[in-house]
Each structure stands twice: as structure tokens, then as C-alpha cells.
Amino acid sequence: MTVWDDLVGQERVSEQLAAAARDADAFVTAAASDVPPPEASRMTHAWLFTGPPGAGRNQAARAFAAALQCVSPDRALGGAPGCGFCDGCHTALVGTHADVSTVAAVGSQILVEAMRDTVRKSFTAPANGRWQVILVEDAERLNEKSANAVLKAVEEPAPRTVWLLCAPSVEDVLPTIRSRCRHLVLSTPSVEAVADMLVRREGIEPDVAAAVARATQGHVDRARRLATDPAARARRAAVLKLPLRVEDVGGALRAAQELVDAAAEDAKQLAEERDGKETEDLKAALGAAQGGRLPRGTAGAVKDLEEMQKRRRTRTQRDSLDVALADLTSFYRDVLALQLGSRIALANTDAEDALERLARSSTPESTLRRIEAIAACGEALDRNVAPLLAVEAMTMVLRAG
């Protein structure tokens, strides 16, 4: 297994990154032996990974980080960096490598406070690895101040520092930042490629793998979760029943409330799993005895952690709602396909009876209005509209058509 094995349907990107990793390896080797590095290099100090949700932007960036930190002895025999087994690859992939720093949005934005230490670290030499790698998973969520901090670091990086920025599209990143990055575009993997990965890597039955890959339309992470998590399948099944439950005002409002409550419960469960451990770990690091009082002057650090956890819970709830909206969009897309007599394969074959019922009882124009209402709900959530208000507005349009 190499570090590129998790990049589903991204062969061209894998080849480009593998070539850059080989040139980066030659650069480090040349520097260590006082030999001039190769003049023509496919390696650069800043990369921008873009692509639709589920294409694997973060996975591609992390695989590249692992290849840059690869310490496999096979490299001395001509092997390519990125073996996937050595300590450098393993720790980079699981997120514990000392010289691979990851920044992700906790709330709706990446604040400058979250970037300051990372930017400062980017100007230092690698502690143990071959490169200092900074991976920004949600570059589209950089606010003005944090983006300016990144810009200064990308303009004049340290010799052995590499910035890896991930965003849905190139337009989501400041022009001054993207102009200093090498741009790689990832595409949505085919349904067949995702299904094959689930069979090979997760041991999923072929018919189940094909069904979830088709349902998620090439979204690798969601397909993996649907295939392995019964609770995720139950939530999706509940969402796909929503279009048949909005026939009256009361049903529309109840459906909206249940959808928001389910997202809140998802966020609560995830928070319970990690918030308590984070708080106890921080208190121990600050010197508090188990169950004892905090040392003087350390309460602020705990308060900061609690604020961060609160923002993360909000983000998790919004992410859960985004998944539900994607499922609803996919449902009505299938309805529209049936109404127009399209030959494209249906994504939600497990709800075919409901699809045919709605296709017969409505028009393509009303289906398009419903799809637009779902998109408007997502935009309202992005503007921090209260989730219940946004979802209620959507379900009322779904009812009216």
C-alpha cells in the first residue's frame, strides 16, 4: 500500500504529486550532501487543492505530506517516496507527525488566533522530518486577518516549508494567495471507482458498495460512512421520507423540527465523545490534580477551550444539515429525471416508489423550485440564519412546490 491508495479516481493528480515528491526528495538529498539540486523541479513551496465535496482534497494533501516525510530505506535503492509503511508516512497520515501541522475551521471561519502559532512555526526548520508541512483543510474559511497572515508566510517561506491549501474552488481563495500556489484540480470519482474502493479497502459486499456509491454520487467519505455506519443509513432513510411528509403545513413544520433536532443530536453525540477528554487532558497539562482545582491563572485556557468546543458543535450541526440537504437535492434530482424521461441512472433506487409518486403528482417546474429552495436553505445556513427558521422556510416551499 502506498500513500496514494486512498485517492479514489485521481490518477492524474497522484502522478503529479508523486513526481513532485521525488523532486522534493532529490532536493533534500542534494542539500544534505552539498550537491546542487536539480534545476528543473516539479516541487514548489505552496499548493492549492480544489475540487467538489467528496473528491478527496484533504486526503490528497495529506498523502502528499506523507510522501514528503517518507523515510523508507527503499528510497536509497531508487524507490519512490510515499511507501505508506514507514514512520514518516504513518505519522503524517494519522496526524501525529511533529512537522505536519493541520489547521481546520472549528466554527464558520478560521480565526487569526488559530493561524498565528502555525505561521510562526512555518518559518522554523523541520524538527524531525524532511519538510515543515502546513496543511490548511478549509482555506475557503480563512477570514481577512487569517488570510493575510497566510499570505505573508506564502510570499516568503522558509526553504524547507510547504503550504498545502484545500478549498472547493480557486475562487474561494484570495487571488494574492492562489497566484503563489500550484493549482491541482480533483474531480468527482466515478460511482464504479468508489464502489471498488469500498470492496477492496473496507470489505463491503459488492451490492451494498454499489448502492451507497450510487446514493452519494461519488462522495468518498459519505459512501464509506453509509456503508459502515447503520445510524448514518437510518438518518438518510428518514431524510428521504421527508418529501412525502410535507403535504400539509403541520407536517412541513414537524419535518423541519425533526431534521434540525436530528442534526443537533449528531453534534451532541460527537461532542460528548471528545469534549470531556479534551477538557481533562487540558486540565492535566495545566497541572490540575484529577478532580482538583485548577492552578491560579489557568482558568482562561479552559474557557478558551470551551468556546472552541461550542463553535465546533455549531459547525458539526451545520455539517449534518448539509448532508441532509445533499440527500434531499439528490432525491428531487431523481424526481426531475423521471419527469423528463432522462436515461441517467437514479441515485436513490431504494426510494423508487416515492420518486415515482412525486414524479406523477407534480411538474418539472415545481421540482426545480423545490431544488432551488434546498439551495436557498444552504445559503441561509451559511449566513448564520437560525437553523430551524431556514429549514422551516425550505419545507414550506417543498410543500407548495
XYZ file of N, CA and C in Angstrom, residues 242-244 246 327-337 339 348 355 358 366-367 370-371 374 398-399:
78
model
N -38.901 12.579 4.010
C -39.406 13.929 4.261
C -40.279 14.464 3.126
N -39.945 14.274 1.839
C -40.791 14.840 0.772
C -42.241 14.363 0.803
N -42.478 13.196 1.398
C -43.846 12.690 1.471
C -44.550 13.126 2.758
N -44.634 16.418 3.846
C -44.862 17.868 3.849
C -46.132 18.224 3.076
N -28.790 15.046 0.427
C -29.660 13.894 0.167
C -30.989 14.333 -0.445
N -31.553 15.442 0.058
C -32.798 15.949 -0.497
C -32.623 16.417 -1.946
N -31.517 17.099 -2.204
C -31.255 17.538 -3.578
C -31.156 16.344 -4.513
N -30.457 15.307 -4.062
C -30.324 14.093 -4.867
C -31.688 13.461 -5.121
N -32.558 13.476 -4.111
C -33.904 12.899 -4.246
C -34.691 13.629 -5.331
N -34.741 14.961 -5.250
C -35.517 15.721 -6.227
C -34.857 15.717 -7.610
N -33.566 15.541 -7.654
C -32.897 15.387 -8.951
C -33.392 14.121 -9.624
N -33.585 13.043 -8.840
C -34.128 11.812 -9.413
C -35.573 12.001 -9.864
N -36.362 12.761 -9.082
C -37.742 13.056 -9.478
C -37.755 13.778 -10.825
N -36.866 14.767 -10.954
C -36.797 15.529 -12.202
C -36.388 14.634 -13.373
N -35.460 13.722 -13.118
C -35.028 12.810 -14.180
C -36.195 11.949 -14.669
N -39.408 12.760 -14.462
C -40.376 13.627 -15.141
C -39.949 13.967 -16.564
N -31.166 7.201 -5.977
C -31.885 6.705 -4.791
C -32.846 5.588 -5.178
N -40.183 8.243 -5.380
C -39.772 9.059 -6.526
C -40.840 9.059 -7.607
N -44.024 11.113 -6.558
C -43.867 12.558 -6.694
C -43.731 12.978 -8.149
N -42.222 22.619 -10.718
C -42.307 22.595 -9.252
C -41.117 21.871 -8.645
N -40.618 20.854 -9.319
C -39.435 20.149 -8.817
C -38.222 21.073 -8.814
N -38.389 23.379 -5.927
C -38.014 22.681 -4.684
C -36.495 22.557 -4.562
N -35.848 22.237 -5.654
C -34.376 22.158 -5.629
C -33.784 23.524 -5.304
N -34.006 24.179 -1.576
C -32.971 23.477 -0.810
C -31.654 24.238 -0.877
N -41.167 23.187 -0.167
C -41.297 21.793 -0.615
C -42.765 21.380 -0.639
N -43.535 21.872 0.321
C -44.972 21.568 0.370
C -45.706 22.226 -0.804
